[in-house]
């Protein structure tokens, strides 16, 4: 194995989630599967082929490096790939040559794309990102007219595939006004652009939260990340969904489980400290199990004396500080004999017990997104 822990991905959960999202989307809306951050920790190589199997033909990533990984993972398949963030001017020739689409949100990239496209004799497939109020990337209003003129004059070398923007936090009702204003502005742009010949382009701005919370914002394409992995972006989005659609059941299923094995067990006398320093003191004789996972493996140190794990179908507390490569668990109250080699579940189910990713966020201040993407790339991922 040569790994101290392992990740399992449930194929039936992928199928369930993709079907749910497809059914939820308006007619003709393209589902782009966002797989940045190593497919939210699920593994680009592992996740993309299953998503493809269940009908995904459009993938979005942040960077050219991630795009290359998706290309390798889906060797010889037909699909569309879109880079929403960083691509160096040097990487542009690869993207243009291979037909990978990319966002354009500033002049330098636009100029580079045009000149490389001319050199290669191949059109660059671009998505024009507009600033609507997030104040991140996107052409500001004042540059729009000149940018559009430039694009129009170079359509021999530019294939405009999309016009897009991004909401500044549709998963949180506190941002309601800002989101509504962004949506309004984007719609204004849309009707203005109606006259341009490149309006054939897809209009897109919704991610998971907006897709659920503001279905009208789905437009031609949605960029779905977290939902496909079995999580609502926030508890609030989930409550909105269950209320609006009168559903008491969570339609999504988590895909990922994270497991390891007990490395050693030990009985500690009463009146001793366990691990580094003095953060855990045994009031009674305590049986501990050592687990070979620590913060270097993505198990946050803020879960010291807070985390929970499952062993033999029961829930136990992490005690003391989470170390770089291991942690200790108090198994004194176990009804079974816990021994070296027993399965330890860090995320997932065992028997009738479950440790959800969101239960971590309650303890560690990590949102689902961050916890998942911290899972190291080199942990083995298998499909179950
Ligand atoms: C990450 C990302 C998404 C997907 O967000 P989710 O909340 O995971 O659905 C969509 N669009 C852009 C531009 C992103 O960076």
Coordinates of C-alpha atoms and ligand atoms in Angstrom, one line a residue:
X1 CA 0.0 0.0 0.0
X2 CA 2.8 2.4 0.9
X3 CA 0.3 4.9 2.3
X4 CA -0.8 5.4 5.9
X5 CA -4.4 6.0 4.9
X6 CA -6.6 5.6 1.9
X7 CA -9.6 7.2 0.2
X8 CA -12.6 5.4 -1.3
X9 CA -15.0 6.9 -3.8
X10 CA -18.5 5.5 -4.1
X11 CA -19.5 5.2 -7.8
X12 CA -23.2 4.8 -6.9
X13 CA -23.1 8.1 -5.1
X14 CA -21.5 9.8 -8.1
X15 CA -24.3 8.5 -10.2
X16 CA -26.9 9.6 -7.7
X17 CA -25.6 13.1 -7.5
X18 CA -25.1 13.6 -11.2
X19 CA -28.7 12.4 -11.9
X20 CA -30.1 14.7 -9.2
X21 CA -28.3 17.7 -10.7
X22 CA -29.3 16.8 -14.2
X23 CA -32.9 16.5 -13.2
X24 CA -32.8 19.8 -11.2
X25 CA -31.4 21.8 -14.1
X26 CA -33.6 23.6 -16.6
X27 CA -34.0 22.2 -20.0
X28 CA -30.9 22.6 -22.3
X29 CA -28.7 23.9 -19.4
X30 CA -25.1 22.5 -19.8
X31 CA -23.7 20.9 -16.6
X32 CA -20.0 21.8 -16.3
X33 CA -18.3 19.7 -13.7
X34 CA -15.9 21.8 -11.7
X35 CA -12.9 19.7 -10.8
X36 CA -10.4 22.3 -9.6
X37 CA -8.5 21.6 -6.4
X38 CA -7.9 18.0 -7.5
X39 CA -11.6 17.5 -7.9
X40 CA -12.2 18.9 -4.5
X41 CA -9.8 16.3 -3.1
X42 CA -11.5 13.4 -4.8
X43 CA -8.7 13.1 -7.3
X44 CA -9.0 14.3 -10.9
X45 CA -7.7 11.0 -12.3
X46 CA -10.2 9.1 -10.2
X47 CA -13.3 11.3 -10.4
X48 CA -13.4 12.4 -14.0
X49 CA -13.7 9.0 -15.6
X50 CA -16.7 8.1 -13.4
X51 CA -18.3 11.5 -14.0
X52 CA -17.8 10.9 -17.8
X53 CA -19.4 7.5 -17.5
X54 CA -22.5 9.1 -16.0
X55 CA -22.8 11.7 -18.8
X56 CA -20.6 14.7 -18.0
X57 CA -19.1 16.1 -21.1
X58 CA -18.0 19.5 -19.8
X59 CA -15.3 20.1 -17.2
X60 CA -14.0 23.2 -15.6
X61 CA -10.7 23.8 -13.8
X62 CA -8.7 26.7 -12.4
X63 CA -5.4 26.2 -14.1
X64 CA -3.6 24.9 -17.1
X65 CA -1.9 22.2 -15.0
X66 CA -5.3 21.0 -13.8
X67 CA -6.6 21.0 -17.4
X68 CA -3.7 18.8 -18.4
X69 CA -4.6 16.3 -15.7
X70 CA -8.2 16.2 -16.9
X71 CA -7.0 15.7 -20.4
X72 CA -4.8 12.8 -19.3
X73 CA -7.5 11.3 -17.1
X74 CA -10.0 11.2 -20.1
X75 CA -7.6 10.2 -22.8
X76 CA -9.3 9.8 -26.2
X77 CA -12.7 10.9 -25.0
X78 CA -14.7 13.8 -26.4
X79 CA -15.5 16.6 -24.0
X80 CA -15.1 20.3 -23.4
X81 CA -12.6 21.6 -21.0
X82 CA -12.6 25.2 -19.6
X83 CA -9.9 27.0 -17.6
X84 CA -11.5 29.6 -15.4
X85 CA -8.4 31.0 -13.8
X86 CA -4.7 31.0 -14.4
X87 CA -3.0 30.2 -17.7
X88 CA 0.4 31.7 -18.5
X89 CA 0.9 33.2 -22.0
X90 CA 3.4 30.3 -22.5
X91 CA 0.7 27.8 -21.7
X92 CA -1.8 29.4 -24.1
X93 CA -0.3 27.7 -27.2
X94 CA -1.0 24.3 -25.6
X95 CA -4.6 25.3 -24.9
X96 CA -5.2 26.7 -28.3
X97 CA -3.5 23.8 -30.1
X98 CA -5.6 21.2 -28.1
X99 CA -8.9 23.2 -28.2
X100 CA -9.0 23.9 -24.5
X101 CA -11.2 26.8 -23.7
X102 CA -10.1 29.6 -21.3
X103 CA -11.3 32.7 -19.6
X104 CA -10.1 36.1 -20.8
X105 CA -10.4 38.9 -18.3
X106 CA -7.5 41.3 -19.1
X107 CA -6.0 42.8 -22.3
X108 CA -2.6 41.0 -22.1
X109 CA -4.1 37.5 -22.2
X110 CA -6.4 38.6 -25.0
X111 CA -3.6 40.0 -27.1
X112 CA -1.4 36.9 -26.4
X113 CA -4.3 34.6 -27.4
X114 CA -4.8 36.5 -30.7
X115 CA -1.2 36.4 -31.7
X116 CA -0.7 32.8 -30.7
X117 CA -3.8 31.8 -32.6
X118 CA -2.5 33.6 -35.6
X119 CA 0.8 31.8 -35.4
X120 CA -0.8 28.4 -35.0
X121 CA -3.5 29.1 -37.6
X122 CA -6.1 27.9 -35.1
X123 CA -8.8 29.8 -33.3
X124 CA -8.5 30.4 -29.6
X125 CA -11.7 29.4 -27.7
X126 CA -12.4 32.0 -25.1
X127 CA -14.9 32.9 -22.4
X128 CA -15.1 36.7 -21.8
X129 CA -15.4 37.2 -18.1
X130 CA -17.2 40.4 -17.0
X131 CA -16.8 42.2 -13.7
X132 CA -20.3 42.4 -12.1
X133 CA -19.4 43.1 -8.5
X134 CA -17.3 40.4 -7.0
X135 CA -14.3 42.6 -7.7
X136 CA -12.0 39.7 -8.5
X137 CA -11.2 38.9 -12.2
X138 CA -13.4 40.2 -15.0
X139 CA -13.3 43.1 -17.5
X140 CA -14.6 46.2 -15.8
X141 CA -17.4 48.2 -17.4
X142 CA -15.1 51.0 -18.6
X143 CA -13.0 48.6 -20.7
X144 CA -15.9 46.6 -22.2
X145 CA -16.5 48.6 -25.3
X146 CA -12.9 48.6 -26.5
X147 CA -12.5 44.9 -25.6
X148 CA -15.6 43.9 -27.5
X149 CA -14.5 45.9 -30.5
X150 CA -11.1 44.2 -30.4
X151 CA -12.7 40.8 -30.2
X152 CA -15.1 41.6 -33.0
X153 CA -12.2 42.6 -35.3
X154 CA -10.3 39.4 -34.6
X155 CA -13.1 36.8 -34.9
X156 CA -11.0 35.0 -37.5
X157 CA -8.7 34.0 -34.6
X158 CA -11.2 34.0 -31.7
X159 CA -14.1 31.7 -31.1
X160 CA -16.1 33.2 -28.3
X161 CA -17.6 30.2 -26.4
X162 CA -18.9 32.1 -23.5
X163 CA -19.6 35.3 -21.6
X164 CA -19.5 34.8 -17.9
X165 CA -19.2 36.2 -14.4
X166 CA -19.1 34.8 -10.8
X167 CA -21.3 35.5 -7.8
X168 CA -19.7 36.8 -4.6
X169 CA -21.3 34.2 -2.3
X170 CA -24.7 33.0 -3.4
X171 CA -24.6 30.4 -0.6
X172 CA -25.2 33.0 2.1
X173 CA -28.4 35.1 2.4
X174 CA -26.3 37.8 4.0
X175 CA -25.1 38.5 0.5
X176 CA -28.6 38.7 -1.0
X177 CA -28.4 42.3 -2.2
X178 CA -25.0 42.0 -3.7
X179 CA -26.0 38.8 -5.6
X180 CA -29.2 40.4 -6.9
X181 CA -27.3 43.4 -8.1
X182 CA -24.7 41.2 -9.9
X183 CA -27.5 39.2 -11.5
X184 CA -29.3 42.4 -12.7
X185 CA -26.1 43.8 -14.2
X186 CA -25.2 40.5 -15.9
X187 CA -28.7 40.5 -17.5
X188 CA -28.3 44.0 -18.7
X189 CA -25.0 43.1 -20.3
X190 CA -26.7 40.1 -21.8
X191 CA -29.5 42.1 -23.5
X192 CA -26.9 44.7 -24.7
X193 CA -24.8 42.0 -26.2
X194 CA -27.8 40.5 -28.0
X195 CA -26.9 42.6 -31.0
X196 CA -23.3 41.2 -31.2
X197 CA -22.7 38.4 -33.6
X198 CA -20.8 36.5 -30.9
X199 CA -23.9 36.1 -28.7
X200 CA -24.1 32.5 -29.9
X201 CA -21.7 32.2 -26.9
X202 CA -23.0 30.5 -23.7
X203 CA -23.9 32.9 -20.9
X204 CA -23.0 31.5 -17.5
X205 CA -22.6 32.7 -13.9
X206 CA -24.1 30.2 -11.6
X207 CA -22.1 27.8 -9.3
X208 CA -23.7 25.2 -7.0
X209 CA -25.3 27.7 -4.6
X210 CA -26.9 29.9 -7.3
X211 CA -28.1 26.9 -9.3
X212 CA -30.1 25.8 -6.2
X213 CA -31.0 29.2 -4.7
X214 CA -31.6 31.3 -7.9
X215 CA -32.6 28.8 -10.6
X216 CA -33.1 31.6 -13.1
X217 CA -29.4 32.3 -13.0
X218 CA -28.7 28.9 -14.6
X219 CA -28.8 30.5 -18.1
X220 CA -27.0 28.3 -20.7
X221 CA -24.5 26.6 -18.4
X222 CA -23.8 26.0 -14.7
X223 CA -20.5 25.5 -13.1
X224 CA -21.1 22.9 -10.5
X225 CA -18.4 21.9 -7.9
X226 CA -19.4 20.9 -4.4
X227 CA -22.9 19.6 -5.2
X228 CA -21.7 16.8 -7.4
X229 CA -19.5 15.6 -4.5
X230 CA -22.6 15.2 -2.3
X231 CA -22.6 18.5 -0.3
X232 CA -24.8 21.5 -0.3
X233 CA -22.5 24.6 -0.3
X234 CA -23.9 25.6 3.1
X235 CA -26.5 24.4 5.6
X236 CA -28.5 27.4 4.5
X237 CA -28.6 26.3 0.9
X238 CA -29.8 22.8 2.1
X239 CA -32.6 24.3 4.2
X240 CA -33.6 26.5 1.2
X241 CA -33.8 23.4 -1.0
X242 CA -35.8 21.3 1.5
X243 CA -38.2 24.1 2.2
X244 CA -38.8 25.2 -1.4
X245 CA -39.1 21.7 -2.8
X246 CA -40.8 20.2 0.2
X247 CA -38.3 17.5 0.6
X248 CA -37.2 16.2 4.0
X249 CA -34.5 14.0 2.6
X250 CA -31.1 15.0 1.4
X251 CA -31.0 14.2 -2.3
X252 CA -27.2 14.1 -2.4
X253 CA -24.9 11.4 -1.2
X254 CA -21.3 11.9 -0.1
X255 CA -18.8 10.2 -2.4
X256 CA -15.7 10.2 -0.4
X257 CA -14.6 8.0 2.6
X258 CA -11.2 8.4 4.3
X259 CA -9.9 5.4 6.2
X260 CA -6.8 4.1 7.9
X261 CA -5.9 1.3 10.4
X262 CA -5.0 1.2 14.1
X263 CA -1.2 1.4 14.3
X264 CA -0.8 0.4 18.0
X265 CA -2.7 0.4 21.3
X266 CA -1.6 1.2 24.8
X267 CA -2.9 1.4 28.3
X268 CA -1.9 4.6 30.1
X269 CA -2.0 4.9 33.9
X270 CA -4.2 7.5 35.6
X271 CA -2.5 10.9 36.2
X272 CA -0.4 11.0 33.0
X273 CA -0.2 13.4 30.1
X274 CA -0.7 11.8 26.6
X275 CA 1.4 13.0 23.7
X276 CA 3.2 16.3 23.3
X277 CA 2.9 18.8 26.2
X278 CA 0.0 18.9 28.6
X279 CA -3.1 19.2 26.5
X280 CA -4.5 15.8 27.6
X281 CA -4.4 14.4 31.1
X282 CA -5.7 10.9 32.1
X283 CA -8.0 11.1 35.0
X284 CA -8.4 7.4 34.9
X285 CA -6.7 4.4 33.4
X286 CA -7.0 5.1 29.7
X287 CA -6.7 2.8 26.7
X288 CA -5.5 4.6 23.6
X289 CA -5.3 3.7 20.0
X290 CA -2.6 5.3 17.8
X291 CA -3.7 6.2 14.3
X292 CA -1.1 7.0 11.5
X293 CA -2.7 10.2 10.3
X294 CA -1.8 13.7 11.2
X295 CA -1.8 17.3 9.9
X296 CA 0.6 16.5 7.2
X297 CA -2.1 14.2 5.8
X298 CA -4.7 16.9 5.9
X299 CA -6.1 16.1 9.4
X300 CA -6.2 19.6 10.8
X301 CA -4.3 20.3 14.0
X302 CA -7.3 22.3 15.1
X303 CA -9.0 18.9 15.7
X304 CA -6.7 18.3 18.7
X305 CA -8.9 17.2 21.6
X306 CA -11.9 17.7 19.2
X307 CA -11.9 15.2 16.4
X308 CA -13.9 11.9 16.3
X309 CA -13.1 8.7 14.6
X310 CA -15.0 5.4 14.1
X311 CA -13.5 2.1 15.1
X312 CA -15.4 -1.2 15.3
X313 CA -18.7 0.7 14.6
X314 CA -18.3 3.1 17.5
X315 CA -17.3 6.7 17.8
X316 CA -14.2 7.8 19.8
X317 CA -12.5 11.0 20.7
X318 CA -9.2 12.3 19.4
X319 CA -7.2 13.1 22.5
X320 CA -4.1 15.4 22.8
X321 CA -2.7 17.3 20.0
X322 CA -2.9 16.1 16.4
X323 CA 0.8 15.5 15.4
X324 CA 2.4 15.8 12.0
X325 CA 1.8 12.1 11.2
X326 CA -0.3 10.6 13.9
X327 CA -3.0 11.1 16.4
X328 CA -4.2 9.3 19.5
X329 CA -7.8 8.2 20.3
X330 CA -9.3 7.3 23.6
X331 CA -10.9 3.8 23.2
X332 CA -11.3 3.1 27.0
X333 CA -15.0 2.7 26.7
X334 CA -15.0 0.4 23.7
X335 CA -17.2 -2.6 24.1
X336 CA -15.0 -4.5 21.8
X337 CA -11.3 -5.3 21.9
X338 CA -9.6 -2.7 19.7
X339 CA -6.3 -4.0 18.3
X340 CA -3.6 -3.2 15.8
X341 CA -4.9 -3.4 12.2
X342 CA -8.6 -2.5 13.0
X343 CA -10.2 -0.2 10.4
X344 CA -10.4 3.5 11.5
X345 CA -12.9 5.7 9.6
X346 CA -11.9 9.4 9.6
X347 CA -14.7 10.4 7.1
X348 CA -17.5 8.1 6.1
X349 CA -19.6 5.3 7.6
X350 CA -18.9 2.2 9.7
X351 CA -21.7 0.0 10.8
X352 CA -24.6 2.4 11.5
X353 CA -22.3 5.3 12.5
X354 CA -21.3 8.2 10.2
X355 CA -18.7 10.9 10.4
X356 CA -19.6 13.5 7.9
X357 CA -17.3 16.2 6.4
X358 CA -19.6 18.8 7.9
X359 CA -19.1 17.4 11.4
X360 CA -15.5 18.4 10.9
X361 CA -16.2 21.9 9.9
X362 CA -18.1 22.4 13.2
X363 CA -14.9 21.7 15.1
X364 CA -12.1 22.9 12.9
X365 CA -13.5 26.1 11.3
X366 CA -12.8 24.5 8.0
X367 CA -15.5 24.7 5.4
X368 CA -16.3 21.5 3.5
X369 CA -14.4 22.9 0.5
X370 CA -11.2 23.4 2.4
X371 CA -11.2 20.2 4.3
X372 CA -11.7 18.2 1.2
X373 CA -9.1 20.0 -0.9
X374 CA -6.5 19.6 1.9
X375 CA -6.5 15.8 1.4
X376 CA -3.1 15.1 -0.1
X377 CA -2.9 14.2 -3.8
X378 CA -0.8 11.1 -3.1
X379 CA -3.2 9.2 -0.9
X380 CA -4.5 6.3 -3.0
X381 CA -8.1 6.6 -4.2
X382 CA -10.1 3.6 -5.1
X383 CA -13.6 3.3 -6.6
X384 CA -16.0 1.2 -4.6
Ligands
LIG1 C1 -15.1 26.9 -7.9 C2 -15.9 27.6 -8.8 C3 -17.2 27.2 -9.1 C4 -17.9 26.0 -8.4 O1 -18.3 26.4 -7.1 P1 -19.2 25.4 -6.2 O2 -19.7 26.3 -5.1 O3 -18.3 24.3 -5.7 O4 -20.2 24.9 -7.1 C5 -17.9 27.9 -10.1 N1 -17.3 28.9 -10.8 C6 -16.1 29.4 -10.5 C7 -15.5 30.5 -11.2 C8 -15.3 28.7 -9.5 O5 -14.1 29.2 -9.2

